[in-house]
């Protein structure tokens, strides 16, 4: 019985009809199944993000006010989402190089497969390094931090609950910008003078973001940032590792001896999926 199970069976024996369902290899089919299940996972995460954002729409932080830094540029310089956009561009370019690697594999051009696959790996490393840099800045926070209210404060008709995070309205740290907007003007509520001093006396300055508090506003904003981008970053990291393993196989001539580069194509499916997911993350988390 064990011998029959392990025996390779010709697809022609299994299918005697017209168009065969076995035109796709088993490995490629399993990759598609995995990608579909993984897409459902990311879809659930982004749906949860959308629900939380809708629930706290009035006080949800704007990503352009959070991610405005750029390497080797002064922190006082505001370049909203420019570095994240560059990360996205590099990842998309790496998807193009992967396409070229697969195409070169179809032509059995080993040298071009090595070149384009190596460039894909470089693009993946650049994205991972950039994401580490983004995380470090997000965790470290700004130079002046923000004020977290630790006791409820009542100023006339205005009640500020504990846990509220107020941004400094100026560099002198004497006035505050509350997270919600005035119903009449549509602008953020600004407190100054004695009102600001009263609120400041009931709070403490916090820096950066972690799983307990967030300088930029709601802790849920930081929670989703860490989980969604971290989960995607793990996919990019695993994709880079797999690409390196496949690249070694290509250099050693393993796939050339087989007469095809299907492993490069299967790896390419995963890499394209990782790139596509990031486009959705970039859109739903950073842009909207």
Short mmCIF file of C-alpha atoms in Angstrom, two decimals:
data_model
loop_
_atom_site.label_atom_id
_atom_site.label_comp_id
_atom_site.label_asym_id
_atom_site.label_seq_id
_atom_site.Cartn_x
_atom_site.Cartn_y
_atom_site.Cartn_z
CA UNK A 1 0.00 0.00 0.00
CA UNK A 2 2.80 2.43 0.94
CA UNK A 3 4.50 1.75 -2.37
CA UNK A 4 1.34 2.65 -4.27
CA UNK A 5 0.85 5.89 -2.35
CA UNK A 6 4.37 7.11 -3.06
CA UNK A 7 4.24 6.10 -6.71
CA UNK A 8 4.12 8.98 -9.22
CA UNK A 9 1.04 8.72 -11.42
CA UNK A 10 0.92 10.16 -14.91
CA UNK A 11 -1.82 12.86 -15.08
CA UNK A 12 -3.05 11.28 -18.33
CA UNK A 13 -4.02 8.21 -16.34
CA UNK A 14 -6.03 10.33 -13.88
CA UNK A 15 -7.82 12.38 -16.51
CA UNK A 16 -9.27 11.13 -19.70
CA UNK A 17 -11.58 14.02 -20.54
CA UNK A 18 -11.02 17.18 -22.55
CA UNK A 19 -9.11 20.03 -20.93
CA UNK A 20 -7.00 18.68 -18.10
CA UNK A 21 -7.20 20.32 -14.64
CA UNK A 22 -3.57 19.33 -14.08
CA UNK A 23 -2.06 22.00 -16.34
CA UNK A 24 -0.84 23.77 -13.18
CA UNK A 25 1.80 22.04 -11.08
CA UNK A 26 0.95 20.85 -7.58
CA UNK A 27 3.42 23.25 -5.96
CA UNK A 28 2.04 26.27 -7.80
CA UNK A 29 -1.53 25.29 -6.91
CA UNK A 30 -0.63 24.98 -3.21
CA UNK A 31 1.03 28.40 -3.35
CA UNK A 32 -2.21 29.90 -4.66
CA UNK A 33 -4.17 28.24 -1.84
CA UNK A 34 -1.75 29.67 0.71
CA UNK A 35 -1.93 33.16 -0.80
CA UNK A 36 -5.73 33.11 -0.76
CA UNK A 37 -5.80 32.13 2.93
CA UNK A 38 -3.18 34.76 3.73
CA UNK A 39 -5.18 37.38 1.85
CA UNK A 40 -8.15 36.63 4.09
CA UNK A 41 -5.95 37.22 7.15
CA UNK A 42 -4.79 40.61 5.90
CA UNK A 43 -8.33 41.41 4.84
CA UNK A 44 -9.53 40.78 8.39
CA UNK A 45 -6.82 43.00 9.84
CA UNK A 46 -7.58 45.87 7.47
CA UNK A 47 -11.31 45.48 8.12
CA UNK A 48 -10.71 45.72 11.86
CA UNK A 49 -8.55 48.79 11.23
CA UNK A 50 -11.37 50.39 9.24
CA UNK A 51 -13.94 49.67 11.96
CA UNK A 52 -11.78 51.17 14.72
CA UNK A 53 -10.96 54.16 12.58
CA UNK A 54 -14.65 54.77 11.83
CA UNK A 55 -15.52 54.43 15.52
CA UNK A 56 -12.91 57.02 16.53
CA UNK A 57 -13.03 59.12 13.37
CA UNK A 58 -13.00 62.44 15.24
CA UNK A 59 -9.78 61.77 17.15
CA UNK A 60 -7.96 59.28 14.91
CA UNK A 61 -4.41 60.59 14.25
CA UNK A 62 -3.48 61.69 10.74
CA UNK A 63 -0.55 59.67 9.42
CA UNK A 64 0.92 62.70 7.64
CA UNK A 65 1.29 64.34 11.07
CA UNK A 66 3.08 61.27 12.43
CA UNK A 67 5.33 60.01 9.62
CA UNK A 68 6.98 63.16 8.34
CA UNK A 69 10.63 62.33 9.01
CA UNK A 70 13.30 61.51 6.46
CA UNK A 71 16.77 60.01 7.06
CA UNK A 72 19.62 62.54 7.42
CA UNK A 73 17.12 65.42 7.42
CA UNK A 74 16.38 67.59 10.45
CA UNK A 75 13.42 66.42 12.54
CA UNK A 76 11.99 69.92 12.30
CA UNK A 77 11.57 69.44 8.55
CA UNK A 78 8.11 68.15 7.69
CA UNK A 79 8.04 65.80 4.69
CA UNK A 80 4.68 64.04 5.17
CA UNK A 81 4.75 60.37 4.09
CA UNK A 82 7.62 61.01 1.66
CA UNK A 83 9.83 58.25 3.06
CA UNK A 84 6.92 55.78 3.24
CA UNK A 85 6.12 56.61 -0.38
CA UNK A 86 9.74 55.91 -1.33
CA UNK A 87 9.60 52.57 0.51
CA UNK A 88 6.46 51.71 -1.45
CA UNK A 89 8.12 52.66 -4.73
CA UNK A 90 11.18 50.48 -4.00
CA UNK A 91 8.95 47.51 -3.14
CA UNK A 92 7.01 47.94 -6.40
CA UNK A 93 10.28 48.14 -8.34
CA UNK A 94 11.39 44.88 -6.66
CA UNK A 95 8.19 43.31 -7.96
CA UNK A 96 9.18 44.40 -11.47
CA UNK A 97 12.64 42.85 -11.09
CA UNK A 98 10.97 39.64 -9.96
CA UNK A 99 8.85 39.64 -13.12
CA UNK A 100 12.02 40.02 -15.17
CA UNK A 101 13.65 37.14 -13.26
CA UNK A 102 10.68 34.87 -14.03
CA UNK A 103 10.73 35.93 -17.68
CA UNK A 104 14.46 35.20 -17.90
CA UNK A 105 13.77 31.79 -16.38
CA UNK A 106 11.30 31.02 -19.16
CA UNK A 107 14.09 31.76 -21.62
CA UNK A 108 16.52 29.62 -19.57
CA UNK A 109 18.80 32.65 -19.21
CA UNK A 110 20.62 31.79 -16.01
CA UNK A 111 22.72 34.97 -15.81
CA UNK A 112 19.69 37.25 -16.13
CA UNK A 113 17.77 35.23 -13.53
CA UNK A 114 20.67 35.73 -11.11
CA UNK A 115 20.87 39.45 -11.83
CA UNK A 116 17.16 40.23 -11.50
CA UNK A 117 16.66 37.96 -8.49
CA UNK A 118 19.64 39.55 -6.73
CA UNK A 119 18.15 43.01 -7.34
CA UNK A 120 14.85 41.78 -5.89
CA UNK A 121 16.67 40.70 -2.74
CA UNK A 122 18.37 44.11 -2.51
CA UNK A 123 14.98 45.82 -2.79
CA UNK A 124 13.61 43.61 -0.04
CA UNK A 125 16.52 44.43 2.28
CA UNK A 126 16.05 48.15 1.60
CA UNK A 127 12.36 47.92 2.52
CA UNK A 128 13.09 45.98 5.71
CA UNK A 129 15.79 48.45 6.76
CA UNK A 130 13.44 51.34 6.07
CA UNK A 131 10.69 49.73 8.12
CA UNK A 132 13.07 49.26 11.05
CA UNK A 133 13.95 52.96 10.78
CA UNK A 134 10.24 53.90 10.74
CA UNK A 135 9.56 51.77 13.80
CA UNK A 136 12.52 53.29 15.67
CA UNK A 137 11.27 56.84 15.01
CA UNK A 138 7.70 55.93 15.90
CA UNK A 139 8.78 54.38 19.21
CA UNK A 140 11.21 57.19 20.06
CA UNK A 141 8.74 59.96 19.33
CA UNK A 142 9.25 63.67 18.83
CA UNK A 143 11.59 65.99 20.68
CA UNK A 144 8.83 67.65 22.73
CA UNK A 145 6.48 64.69 23.18
CA UNK A 146 2.81 65.20 24.06
CA UNK A 147 0.73 65.66 27.21
CA UNK A 148 -1.31 62.72 28.51
CA UNK A 149 -4.14 63.78 30.85
CA UNK A 150 -4.13 61.51 33.91
CA UNK A 151 -7.05 63.11 35.76
CA UNK A 152 -10.32 64.42 34.28
CA UNK A 153 -10.37 68.19 33.82
CA UNK A 154 -13.46 70.40 33.53
CA UNK A 155 -13.17 73.86 31.98
CA UNK A 156 -16.66 75.34 31.88
CA UNK A 157 -18.61 73.34 29.32
CA UNK A 158 -15.49 71.53 28.22
CA UNK A 159 -14.70 68.23 29.92
CA UNK A 160 -11.42 66.50 29.15
CA UNK A 161 -11.43 62.84 30.22
CA UNK A 162 -8.39 61.09 31.63
CA UNK A 163 -6.29 59.28 29.01
CA UNK A 164 -6.67 62.12 26.49
CA UNK A 165 -3.47 62.94 24.62
CA UNK A 166 -3.04 66.61 23.75
CA UNK A 167 -0.38 67.90 21.37
CA UNK A 168 1.67 71.01 22.02
CA UNK A 169 0.34 73.91 19.95
CA UNK A 170 3.72 75.66 19.98
CA UNK A 171 7.37 74.93 20.77
CA UNK A 172 7.17 76.87 24.05
CA UNK A 173 4.89 74.13 25.40
CA UNK A 174 2.51 76.67 26.94
CA UNK A 175 -0.56 75.96 24.78
CA UNK A 176 -2.29 72.70 23.88
CA UNK A 177 -4.11 71.29 20.86
CA UNK A 178 -6.84 68.84 21.83
CA UNK A 179 -7.53 65.82 19.59
CA UNK A 180 -11.10 66.77 18.76
CA UNK A 181 -12.38 69.67 16.68
CA UNK A 182 -14.68 72.56 17.46
CA UNK A 183 -18.16 71.97 16.04
CA UNK A 184 -18.47 75.53 14.74
CA UNK A 185 -15.01 76.26 13.32
CA UNK A 186 -14.04 72.70 12.35
CA UNK A 187 -10.56 73.37 13.79
CA UNK A 188 -8.84 71.59 16.67
CA UNK A 189 -9.62 73.07 20.08
CA UNK A 190 -6.64 75.13 21.29
CA UNK A 191 -6.10 75.87 24.98
CA UNK A 192 -3.78 78.62 26.16
CA UNK A 193 -3.10 80.75 29.21
CA UNK A 194 -4.66 79.65 32.51
CA UNK A 195 -6.72 76.94 30.82
CA UNK A 196 -3.61 75.30 29.40
CA UNK A 197 -1.82 75.55 32.77
CA UNK A 198 -4.77 73.85 34.47
CA UNK A 199 -4.74 70.97 32.04
CA UNK A 200 -0.94 70.64 32.15
CA UNK A 201 -1.08 70.34 35.93
CA UNK A 202 -3.27 67.24 35.53
CA UNK A 203 -1.06 65.43 33.03
CA UNK A 204 2.45 64.26 32.21
CA UNK A 205 4.60 64.39 29.10
CA UNK A 206 4.97 61.15 27.14
CA UNK A 207 7.30 60.38 24.26
CA UNK A 208 6.79 58.04 21.33
CA UNK A 209 4.46 55.09 21.09
CA UNK A 210 4.28 51.64 22.61
CA UNK A 211 1.60 49.13 23.56
CA UNK A 212 0.54 51.21 26.60
CA UNK A 213 0.54 54.83 25.46
CA UNK A 214 0.90 56.80 22.27
CA UNK A 215 2.24 60.32 21.92
CA UNK A 216 0.31 60.76 18.68
CA UNK A 217 -3.14 59.94 20.06
CA UNK A 218 -5.10 56.72 20.49
CA UNK A 219 -3.24 53.62 21.58
CA UNK A 220 -5.23 51.67 18.97
CA UNK A 221 -3.45 53.64 16.27
CA UNK A 222 -0.09 52.39 17.55
CA UNK A 223 -1.45 48.87 18.12
CA UNK A 224 -2.55 48.56 14.50
CA UNK A 225 0.70 50.07 13.28
CA UNK A 226 2.82 47.54 15.15
CA UNK A 227 0.67 44.54 14.29
CA UNK A 228 -0.22 45.24 10.65
CA UNK A 229 3.17 46.56 9.52
CA UNK A 230 4.97 44.00 11.70
CA UNK A 231 2.95 41.13 10.25
CA UNK A 232 3.62 42.39 6.74
CA UNK A 233 7.29 42.94 7.59
CA UNK A 234 7.53 39.30 8.66
CA UNK A 235 6.20 38.33 5.22
CA UNK A 236 8.79 40.54 3.52
CA UNK A 237 11.55 39.05 5.68
CA UNK A 238 10.47 35.48 4.89
CA UNK A 239 10.23 36.42 1.22
CA UNK A 240 13.79 37.77 1.24
CA UNK A 241 15.04 34.58 2.92
CA UNK A 242 13.24 32.39 0.38
CA UNK A 243 14.57 34.50 -2.50
CA UNK A 244 18.11 34.10 -1.18
CA UNK A 245 17.67 30.32 -0.97
CA UNK A 246 16.30 30.21 -4.53
CA UNK A 247 19.10 32.51 -5.71
CA UNK A 248 21.69 30.10 -4.29
CA UNK A 249 19.97 27.28 -6.16
CA UNK A 250 20.07 29.27 -9.38
CA UNK A 251 23.78 30.06 -8.97
CA UNK A 252 24.52 26.39 -8.34
CA UNK A 253 22.63 25.48 -11.50
CA UNK A 254 20.01 23.33 -9.74
CA UNK A 255 17.05 24.61 -11.74
CA UNK A 256 18.95 24.81 -15.01
CA UNK A 257 19.67 21.09 -14.71
CA UNK A 258 15.95 20.46 -14.13
CA UNK A 259 15.19 22.22 -17.38
CA UNK A 260 12.89 24.84 -15.86
CA UNK A 261 12.82 27.67 -13.30
CA UNK A 262 9.40 27.02 -11.81
CA UNK A 263 10.71 27.58 -8.27
CA UNK A 264 11.53 31.15 -9.25
CA UNK A 265 8.00 31.55 -10.56
CA UNK A 266 6.44 30.19 -7.36
CA UNK A 267 8.60 32.47 -5.26
CA UNK A 268 7.57 35.32 -7.53
CA UNK A 269 3.90 34.67 -6.76
CA UNK A 270 4.60 35.09 -3.06
CA UNK A 271 6.67 38.23 -3.62
CA UNK A 272 4.00 39.85 -5.79
CA UNK A 273 1.44 39.06 -3.09
CA UNK A 274 3.61 40.75 -0.44
CA UNK A 275 3.92 43.83 -2.66
CA UNK A 276 0.19 43.96 -3.37
CA UNK A 277 -0.68 43.67 0.32
CA UNK A 278 1.62 46.59 1.11
CA UNK A 279 -0.22 48.75 -1.44
CA UNK A 280 -3.43 48.11 0.53
CA UNK A 281 -1.69 48.75 3.87
CA UNK A 282 -0.19 51.96 2.52
CA UNK A 283 -3.58 53.07 1.24
CA UNK A 284 -5.75 52.18 4.24
CA UNK A 285 -3.33 53.01 7.04
CA UNK A 286 -1.27 55.91 5.72
CA UNK A 287 -3.31 57.67 3.03
CA UNK A 288 -6.96 57.45 4.08
#
